[in-house]
mmCIF file of C-alpha atoms in Angstrom:
data_model
loop_
_atom_site.group_PDB
_atom_site.id
_atom_site.type_symbol
_atom_site.label_atom_id
_atom_site.label_comp_id
_atom_site.label_asym_id
_atom_site.label_seq_id
_atom_site.Cartn_x
_atom_site.Cartn_y
_atom_site.Cartn_z
ATOM 1 C CA MET A 293 115.082 92.723 116.979
ATOM 2 C CA ARG A 294 111.952 90.602 117.426
ATOM 3 C CA ALA A 295 112.761 90.104 121.112
ATOM 4 C CA ILE A 296 112.954 93.875 121.600
ATOM 5 C CA ARG A 297 109.655 94.396 119.791
ATOM 6 C CA ASP A 298 107.975 91.672 121.827
ATOM 7 C CA ALA A 299 109.239 93.235 125.035
ATOM 8 C CA LEU A 300 107.838 96.621 123.998
ATOM 9 C CA VAL A 301 104.483 95.030 123.158
ATOM 10 C CA TRP A 302 104.357 93.403 126.596
ATOM 11 C CA CYS A 303 105.237 96.674 128.326
ATOM 12 C CA TYR A 304 102.570 98.527 126.362
ATOM 13 C CA TRP A 305 99.772 96.122 127.293
ATOM 14 C CA HIS A 306 100.779 95.606 130.915
ATOM 15 C CA PRO A 307 102.772 98.199 132.943
ATOM 16 C CA PHE A 308 102.132 101.061 130.507
ATOM 17 C CA LYS A 309 98.399 100.277 130.380
ATOM 18 C CA ARG A 310 98.218 100.240 134.184
ATOM 19 C CA PHE A 311 99.999 103.592 134.254
ATOM 20 C CA VAL A 312 97.580 105.087 131.696
ATOM 21 C CA TRP A 313 94.654 103.947 133.829
ATOM 22 C CA THR A 314 95.929 106.112 136.689
ATOM 23 C CA LEU A 315 96.008 109.311 134.622
ATOM 24 C CA PRO A 316 93.248 111.931 134.904
ATOM 25 C CA ASP A 317 90.909 112.512 131.970
ATOM 26 C CA GLY A 318 92.695 114.252 129.128
ATOM 27 C CA ALA A 319 96.193 113.413 130.342
ATOM 28 C CA ALA A 320 96.282 110.067 128.509
ATOM 29 C CA HIS A 321 95.515 111.732 125.184
ATOM 30 C CA ALA A 322 98.125 114.434 125.854
ATOM 31 C CA LEU A 323 100.661 111.678 126.507
ATOM 32 C CA ALA A 324 99.664 109.922 123.269
ATOM 33 C CA ARG A 325 100.071 113.160 121.309
ATOM 34 C CA GLY A 326 103.530 113.617 122.780
ATOM 35 C CA LEU A 327 104.510 110.071 121.844
ATOM 36 C CA GLY A 328 103.146 110.574 118.338
ATOM 37 C CA ARG A 329 105.144 113.767 117.833
ATOM 38 C CA ALA A 330 108.296 112.045 119.107
ATOM 39 C CA LEU A 331 107.806 109.051 116.798
ATOM 40 C CA GLY A 332 107.198 111.420 113.904
ATOM 41 C CA ARG A 333 110.713 112.797 114.298
ATOM 42 C CA MET A 334 112.478 109.466 113.864
ATOM 43 C CA PRO A 335 112.484 107.148 110.832
ATOM 44 C CA ASN A 336 110.048 104.247 111.186
ATOM 45 C CA ALA A 337 108.077 101.960 108.910
ATOM 46 C CA ARG A 338 104.652 103.213 110.008
ATOM 47 C CA LEU A 339 105.525 106.841 109.240
ATOM 48 C CA ALA A 340 107.036 105.915 105.882
ATOM 49 C CA GLY A 341 104.004 103.811 104.970
ATOM 50 C CA MET A 342 101.584 106.626 105.717
ATOM 51 C CA ALA A 343 103.690 109.125 103.762
ATOM 52 C CA GLU A 344 103.551 106.764 100.793
ATOM 53 C CA ALA A 345 99.792 106.248 101.236
ATOM 54 C CA ALA A 346 99.315 110.027 101.008
ATOM 55 C CA ARG A 347 100.060 109.708 97.290
ATOM 56 C CA TYR A 348 96.658 108.059 96.887
ATOM 57 C CA VAL A 349 94.637 110.985 98.280
ATOM 58 C CA PRO A 350 93.571 113.621 95.735
ATOM 59 C CA GLY A 351 94.594 117.124 96.724
ATOM 60 C CA VAL A 352 97.673 116.116 98.709
ATOM 61 C CA PRO A 353 100.666 117.889 97.123
ATOM 62 C CA ASP A 354 103.040 115.673 95.173
ATOM 63 C CA ASP A 355 105.869 116.740 97.413
ATOM 64 C CA PRO A 356 107.810 114.496 99.844
ATOM 65 C CA ALA A 357 107.941 117.176 102.544
ATOM 66 C CA ALA A 358 104.178 117.773 102.374
ATOM 67 C CA ARG A 359 103.423 114.051 102.500
ATOM 68 C CA LEU A 360 105.769 113.584 105.438
ATOM 69 C CA SER A 361 104.124 116.456 107.312
ATOM 70 C CA LEU A 362 100.697 114.900 106.751
ATOM 71 C CA ALA A 363 101.998 111.488 107.834
ATOM 72 C CA ARG A 364 103.338 113.015 111.053
ATOM 73 C CA LYS A 365 99.907 114.473 111.793
ATOM 74 C CA ALA A 366 98.341 111.077 111.051
ATOM 75 C CA LEU A 367 100.830 109.398 113.407
ATOM 76 C CA VAL A 368 99.802 111.699 116.275
ATOM 77 C CA GLU A 369 96.151 110.794 115.602
ATOM 78 C CA PHE A 370 97.004 107.091 115.356
ATOM 79 C CA CYS A 371 98.756 107.127 118.744
ATOM 80 C CA GLN A 372 95.674 108.637 120.369
ATOM 81 C CA THR A 373 93.387 106.117 118.686
ATOM 82 C CA ASP A 374 95.623 103.208 119.628
ATOM 83 C CA LEU A 375 95.863 104.350 123.242
ATOM 84 C CA GLU A 376 92.063 104.576 123.444
ATOM 85 C CA ALA A 377 91.941 100.795 123.070
ATOM 86 C CA LEU A 378 93.777 100.627 126.398
ATOM 87 C CA LEU A 379 91.082 102.825 127.932
ATOM 88 C CA PHE A 380 88.067 100.848 126.678
ATOM 89 C CA PRO A 381 87.507 98.945 129.967
ATOM 90 C CA ARG A 382 87.649 102.233 131.888
ATOM 91 C CA LEU A 383 85.146 104.143 129.764
ATOM 92 C CA THR A 384 81.829 105.167 131.327
ATOM 93 C CA PRO A 385 78.868 107.152 129.958
ATOM 94 C CA LYS A 386 80.247 110.300 131.611
ATOM 95 C CA ARG A 387 83.831 109.871 130.395
ATOM 96 C CA THR A 388 82.680 108.997 126.885
ATOM 97 C CA ALA A 389 80.383 112.029 126.691
ATOM 98 C CA ALA A 390 83.324 114.238 127.690
ATOM 99 C CA LEU A 391 85.390 112.782 124.846
ATOM 100 C CA VAL A 392 82.795 112.583 122.064
ATOM 101 C CA ALA A 393 80.253 115.134 120.870
ATOM 102 C CA PHE A 394 77.384 114.283 118.494
ATOM 103 C CA GLU A 395 76.566 116.062 115.269
ATOM 104 C CA GLY A 396 73.398 114.861 113.568
ATOM 105 C CA ARG A 397 72.061 112.751 116.432
ATOM 106 C CA ASP A 398 68.562 113.842 115.445
ATOM 107 C CA ARG A 399 69.047 111.935 112.188
ATOM 108 C CA LEU A 400 69.725 108.741 114.112
ATOM 109 C CA ASP A 401 66.661 109.261 116.307
ATOM 110 C CA ALA A 402 64.449 110.005 113.302
ATOM 111 C CA ALA A 403 65.671 106.893 111.478
ATOM 112 C CA LEU A 404 65.097 104.676 114.522
ATOM 113 C CA ALA A 405 61.578 106.077 114.895
ATOM 114 C CA MET A 406 60.733 104.480 111.543
ATOM 115 C CA GLY A 407 61.043 101.077 113.233
ATOM 116 C CA ARG A 408 63.152 99.266 110.623
ATOM 117 C CA GLY A 409 66.504 99.539 112.377
ATOM 118 C CA VAL A 410 69.525 101.640 111.464
ATOM 119 C CA MET A 411 72.820 100.670 109.904
ATOM 120 C CA LEU A 412 75.578 103.082 110.896
ATOM 121 C CA ALA A 413 77.887 102.748 107.906
ATOM 122 C CA PHE A 414 81.442 103.975 108.357
ATOM 123 C CA GLY A 415 84.991 103.399 107.190
ATOM 124 C CA HIS A 416 88.262 102.930 109.018
ATOM 125 C CA PHE A 417 88.377 106.686 109.249
ATOM 126 C CA GLY A 418 89.647 108.410 112.372
ATOM 127 C CA ALA A 419 88.802 106.825 115.715
ATOM 128 C CA ASN A 420 86.131 104.610 114.174
ATOM 129 C CA GLN A 421 86.100 102.174 117.118
ATOM 130 C CA MET A 422 85.002 104.995 119.409
ATOM 131 C CA ILE A 423 81.660 104.908 117.591
ATOM 132 C CA MET A 424 80.803 101.850 119.701
ATOM 133 C CA PRO A 425 81.089 103.462 123.156
ATOM 134 C CA ALA A 426 79.693 106.754 121.850
ATOM 135 C CA ILE A 427 76.479 105.064 120.682
ATOM 136 C CA GLY A 428 76.260 102.402 123.388
ATOM 137 C CA TYR A 429 76.849 104.737 126.323
ATOM 138 C CA ALA A 430 74.401 107.254 124.861
ATOM 139 C CA GLY A 431 71.640 104.741 125.572
ATOM 140 C CA TYR A 432 71.182 103.037 122.187
ATOM 141 C CA ARG A 433 71.158 99.256 121.739
ATOM 142 C CA MET A 434 73.960 98.572 119.281
ATOM 143 C CA TRP A 435 75.378 95.536 117.531
ATOM 144 C CA GLN A 436 78.728 95.681 115.717
ATOM 145 C CA LEU A 437 80.083 93.542 112.897
ATOM 146 C CA SER A 438 83.566 92.697 114.180
ATOM 147 C CA ALA A 439 86.540 90.462 113.496
ATOM 148 C CA PRO A 440 87.497 88.422 116.604
ATOM 149 C CA ALA A 441 91.188 88.080 117.413
ATOM 150 C CA THR A 442 91.121 84.333 116.802
ATOM 151 C CA VAL A 443 89.965 84.959 113.227
ATOM 152 C CA LEU A 444 92.488 87.743 112.625
ATOM 153 C CA ASN A 445 95.334 85.565 113.878
ATOM 154 C CA GLU A 446 94.363 82.981 111.265
ATOM 155 C CA LYS A 447 93.893 85.456 108.421
ATOM 156 C CA LEU A 448 96.683 87.942 109.184
ATOM 157 C CA PRO A 449 99.575 85.941 110.606
ATOM 158 C CA GLU A 450 102.189 87.946 108.644
ATOM 159 C CA GLY A 451 104.837 85.789 110.280
ATOM 160 C CA ARG A 452 104.427 87.806 113.468
ATOM 161 C CA SER A 453 105.508 86.621 116.893
ATOM 162 C CA ARG A 454 103.400 85.108 119.625
ATOM 163 C CA ALA A 455 103.473 88.464 121.455
ATOM 164 C CA VAL A 456 101.884 90.288 118.516
ATOM 165 C CA ARG A 457 99.235 87.603 118.145
ATOM 166 C CA ARG A 458 98.585 87.881 121.878
ATOM 167 C CA THR A 459 98.220 91.654 121.416
ATOM 168 C CA ARG A 460 95.287 91.078 119.073
ATOM 169 C CA GLU A 461 93.685 88.866 121.708
ATOM 170 C CA MET A 462 94.114 91.495 124.428
ATOM 171 C CA ARG A 463 92.736 94.209 122.167
ATOM 172 C CA TRP A 464 89.741 91.997 121.430
ATOM 173 C CA ALA A 465 89.158 91.494 125.166
ATOM 174 C CA HIS A 466 89.070 95.275 125.549
ATOM 175 C CA GLU A 467 86.616 95.607 122.664
ATOM 176 C CA LEU A 468 84.366 93.070 124.381
ATOM 177 C CA SER A 469 84.138 95.452 127.350
ATOM 178 C CA LEU A 470 82.319 98.021 125.218
ATOM 179 C CA PRO A 471 78.508 98.411 125.437
ATOM 180 C CA VAL A 472 77.723 96.619 122.168
ATOM 181 C CA THR A 473 76.966 93.086 121.003
ATOM 182 C CA HIS A 474 79.657 91.840 118.621
ATOM 183 C CA VAL A 475 78.758 89.806 115.544
ATOM 184 C CA ASN A 476 81.553 87.869 113.808
ATOM 185 C CA VAL A 477 81.806 89.421 110.348
ATOM 186 C CA PHE A 478 83.277 86.174 108.998
ATOM 187 C CA GLY A 479 80.477 84.018 110.420
ATOM 188 C CA SER A 480 76.682 83.861 110.381
ATOM 189 C CA LEU A 481 74.888 87.205 110.134
ATOM 190 C CA ARG A 482 71.735 85.921 111.832
ATOM 191 C CA GLU A 483 72.297 88.224 114.811
ATOM 192 C CA ALA A 484 72.756 91.200 112.486
ATOM 193 C CA PHE A 485 69.386 90.478 110.876
ATOM 194 C CA SER A 486 67.779 90.169 114.307
ATOM 195 C CA CYS A 487 69.330 93.455 115.402
ATOM 196 C CA LEU A 488 67.897 95.416 112.480
ATOM 197 C CA ARG A 489 64.526 93.683 112.448
ATOM 198 C CA GLY A 490 64.273 94.500 116.158
ATOM 199 C CA GLY A 491 64.653 98.206 115.349
ATOM 200 C CA ASN A 492 68.160 98.588 116.779
ATOM 201 C CA VAL A 493 71.519 99.974 115.606
ATOM 202 C CA LEU A 494 74.066 97.944 113.649
ATOM 203 C CA GLY A 495 77.586 99.302 113.097
ATOM 204 C CA VAL A 496 79.413 98.231 109.933
ATOM 205 C CA ALA A 497 82.806 99.197 108.495
ATOM 206 C CA VAL A 498 81.991 99.078 104.787
ATOM 207 C CA ASP A 499 85.616 99.354 103.645
ATOM 208 C CA GLY A 500 86.736 96.355 105.729
ATOM 209 C CA GLY A 501 87.994 93.013 104.499
ATOM 210 C CA GLY A 502 85.067 90.888 105.685
ATOM 211 C CA GLY A 503 82.500 89.287 103.409
ATOM 212 C CA GLU A 504 82.896 87.178 100.294
ATOM 213 C CA LYS A 505 81.252 89.459 97.722
ATOM 214 C CA ARG A 506 82.972 92.657 96.655
ATOM 215 C CA VAL A 507 82.171 95.373 94.149
ATOM 216 C CA ALA A 508 84.445 97.809 92.329
ATOM 217 C CA VAL A 509 83.372 101.415 92.920
ATOM 218 C CA PRO A 510 84.922 104.866 92.394
ATOM 219 C CA PHE A 511 86.990 105.920 95.406
ATOM 220 C CA LEU A 512 89.621 108.639 95.819
ATOM 221 C CA GLY A 513 89.806 109.145 92.073
ATOM 222 C CA ARG A 514 90.548 105.452 91.507
ATOM 223 C CA THR A 515 88.539 102.229 91.639
ATOM 224 C CA ALA A 516 88.467 100.284 94.889
ATOM 225 C CA ALA A 517 86.968 96.962 95.990
ATOM 226 C CA PHE A 518 84.350 97.417 98.728
ATOM 227 C CA SER A 519 82.374 94.716 100.478
ATOM 228 C CA LEU A 520 78.891 94.293 99.000
ATOM 229 C CA GLY A 521 77.509 92.491 102.042
ATOM 230 C CA PRO A 522 76.493 95.523 104.158
ATOM 231 C CA MET A 523 74.229 97.002 101.484
ATOM 232 C CA GLN A 524 72.804 93.580 100.602
ATOM 233 C CA LEU A 525 71.891 93.269 104.283
ATOM 234 C CA ALA A 526 70.283 96.717 104.159
ATOM 235 C CA GLY A 527 68.321 95.719 101.069
ATOM 236 C CA LYS A 528 66.995 92.569 102.716
ATOM 237 C CA THR A 529 65.923 94.298 105.943
ATOM 238 C CA GLY A 530 64.801 97.695 104.644
ATOM 239 C CA CYS A 531 66.795 99.454 107.362
ATOM 240 C CA ALA A 532 67.957 103.034 107.148
ATOM 241 C CA VAL A 533 71.642 103.490 106.230
ATOM 242 C CA LEU A 534 73.351 106.465 107.867
ATOM 243 C CA PRO A 535 76.994 107.185 106.957
ATOM 244 C CA CYS A 536 78.926 108.462 109.961
ATOM 245 C CA PHE A 537 82.455 109.650 110.664
ATOM 246 C CA MET A 538 84.420 110.027 113.901
ATOM 247 C CA GLU A 539 86.588 113.127 113.530
ATOM 248 C CA ARG A 540 89.272 114.188 116.002
ATOM 249 C CA ALA A 541 90.233 117.749 116.922
ATOM 250 C CA ALA A 542 93.751 118.871 117.792
ATOM 251 C CA ASP A 543 93.037 118.579 121.536
ATOM 252 C CA GLY A 544 92.074 114.900 121.206
ATOM 253 C CA ARG A 545 88.324 115.359 121.549
ATOM 254 C CA MET A 546 86.102 113.831 118.915
ATOM 255 C CA THR A 547 82.886 114.547 117.047
ATOM 256 C CA LEU A 548 80.686 111.747 115.744
ATOM 257 C CA ARG A 549 79.218 113.261 112.590
ATOM 258 C CA ILE A 550 76.086 111.422 111.438
ATOM 259 C CA GLU A 551 75.136 112.324 107.874
ATOM 260 C CA GLU A 552 71.885 112.260 105.962
ATOM 261 C CA PRO A 553 70.745 108.692 105.216
ATOM 262 C CA LEU A 554 71.398 107.058 101.879
ATOM 263 C CA PRO A 555 68.330 106.410 99.703
ATOM 264 C CA THR A 556 66.495 103.273 100.833
ATOM 265 C CA VAL A 557 68.343 100.247 99.458
ATOM 266 C CA GLY A 558 66.269 97.936 97.302
ATOM 267 C CA PRO A 559 66.463 94.119 97.309
ATOM 268 C CA ARG A 560 68.257 93.689 93.959
ATOM 269 C CA HIS A 561 71.974 93.098 93.487
ATOM 270 C CA GLU A 562 72.166 96.297 91.455
ATOM 271 C CA ASP A 563 70.604 98.261 94.325
ATOM 272 C CA ALA A 564 73.305 97.075 96.717
ATOM 273 C CA GLU A 565 76.014 98.008 94.227
ATOM 274 C CA ALA A 566 74.569 101.504 93.764
ATOM 275 C CA ALA A 567 74.293 102.050 97.527
ATOM 276 C CA THR A 568 77.884 100.883 98.052
ATOM 277 C CA ALA A 569 79.056 103.376 95.440
ATOM 278 C CA LEU A 570 77.118 106.155 97.188
ATOM 279 C CA PHE A 571 78.736 105.312 100.506
ATOM 280 C CA ALA A 572 82.191 105.139 98.908
ATOM 281 C CA ASP A 573 81.583 108.640 97.537
ATOM 282 C CA ARG A 574 80.692 109.925 101.039
ATOM 283 C CA LEU A 575 83.814 108.291 102.478
ATOM 284 C CA SER A 576 85.966 109.611 99.646
ATOM 285 C CA ARG A 577 84.825 113.169 100.321
ATOM 286 C CA ALA A 578 85.538 112.764 104.035
ATOM 287 C CA VAL A 579 89.042 111.434 103.320
ATOM 288 C CA ILE A 580 89.853 114.264 100.926
ATOM 289 C CA ALA A 581 88.676 116.773 103.538
ATOM 290 C CA GLY A 582 90.635 115.093 106.365
ATOM 291 C CA PRO A 583 93.276 112.784 104.856
ATOM 292 C CA SER A 584 95.209 112.324 108.105
ATOM 293 C CA HIS A 585 92.199 110.424 109.497
ATOM 294 C CA TYR A 586 92.585 107.695 106.868
ATOM 295 C CA LEU A 587 96.309 107.339 106.167
ATOM 296 C CA TYR A 588 96.894 104.567 108.702
ATOM 297 C CA PHE A 589 94.225 102.301 107.208
ATOM 298 C CA LEU A 590 95.239 103.140 103.647
ATOM 299 C CA ALA A 591 98.868 102.325 104.434
ATOM 300 C CA PHE A 592 97.748 99.071 106.075
ATOM 301 C CA ARG A 593 95.767 97.997 103.002
ATOM 302 C CA LEU A 594 98.693 98.826 100.693
ATOM 303 C CA HIS A 595 101.047 96.871 102.956
ATOM 304 C CA MET A 596 98.742 93.839 102.993
ATOM 305 C CA ALA A 597 98.425 93.950 99.190
ATOM 306 C CA ALA A 598 102.206 93.978 98.883
ATOM 307 C CA GLY A 599 102.238 90.846 101.047
ATOM 308 C CA GLY A 600 99.858 88.971 98.754
ATOM 309 C CA GLN A 601 96.464 89.844 100.266
ATOM 310 C CA ASP A 602 93.609 91.139 98.107
ATOM 311 C CA PRO A 603 94.472 94.662 96.892
ATOM 312 C CA PHE A 604 92.161 97.497 97.899
ATOM 313 C CA PHE A 605 92.500 99.342 94.612
ATOM 314 C CA VAL A 606 91.442 97.495 91.481
ATOM 315 C CA ALA A 607 94.336 98.868 89.425
ATOM 316 C CA GLU A 608 96.775 97.259 91.853
ATOM 317 C CA ALA A 609 94.862 93.976 91.568
ATOM 318 C CA ALA A 610 95.250 94.072 87.774
ATOM 319 C CA ASN A 611 98.971 94.761 88.088
ATOM 320 C CA VAL A 612 99.378 91.796 90.438
ATOM 321 C CA LYS A 613 97.668 89.489 87.938
ATOM 322 C CA GLU A 614 99.798 90.790 85.056
ATOM 323 C CA GLY A 615 102.960 90.222 87.040
ATOM 324 C CA ALA A 616 101.989 86.688 88.111
#
């Protein structure tokens, strides 16, 4: 079974990638949608995990058929997002502009005009990695807090094969082709400070697993552990914090929606906690409005918690401790 999976991984990142590169604009996403619909009609662990994760989203009917339908929609979106990683080295300003529209770009420009830098705060919602080419190819100088493949292979081995570990490395190489400067989220944040103090844009996934300090905040009607580091960084630099969300339409095109900034984050620990809770509320509302955009990440976090990693939801963390 592992040999078959490894062979499929190799085909995906080599001959299939080369084939995708030959397709005209729009055709690659149509192919990904077709693959997603086909995968949604056969039993598989990813589909089942997302259907289970749908239980955690308020407003989703407590009905197996409804959750499965939502998971199938999420799988079609996931296939498009995953295929976009293959396209990263082939993106250009023109191709990116054809894929991504801006909503609220004036908010980004106004925040940058203040001269204190801008933190684009987002979650693993929709095609969040497309924020990097959308901003970078639009002419902004952007830094991104990222997790290099070498670090992920150490932290998320999951007993996976050499081919899967190599996949992370190839994906990372594609991310390095994007028009941003990557900052290792598990290392020194000196470059992140320099970015903001230089009046530039820093992208941060606030719901990610990086950072040592975490805070429990309301999220999706529960309590979840979010990284405190991003808002502590905002408090130390005085930068503007703009929540943003990359939303995908049925035809594969995307809209980068940049929201109103959060209130200026103060330097105290309590200020960072309050700002994190405000962001979690923005993300929660986005997930409830478009749950298919978040099911893959939610299923991933639930899967990692089941494997012994830090649970995303605090209630699950308490249950793990009680069962220990």
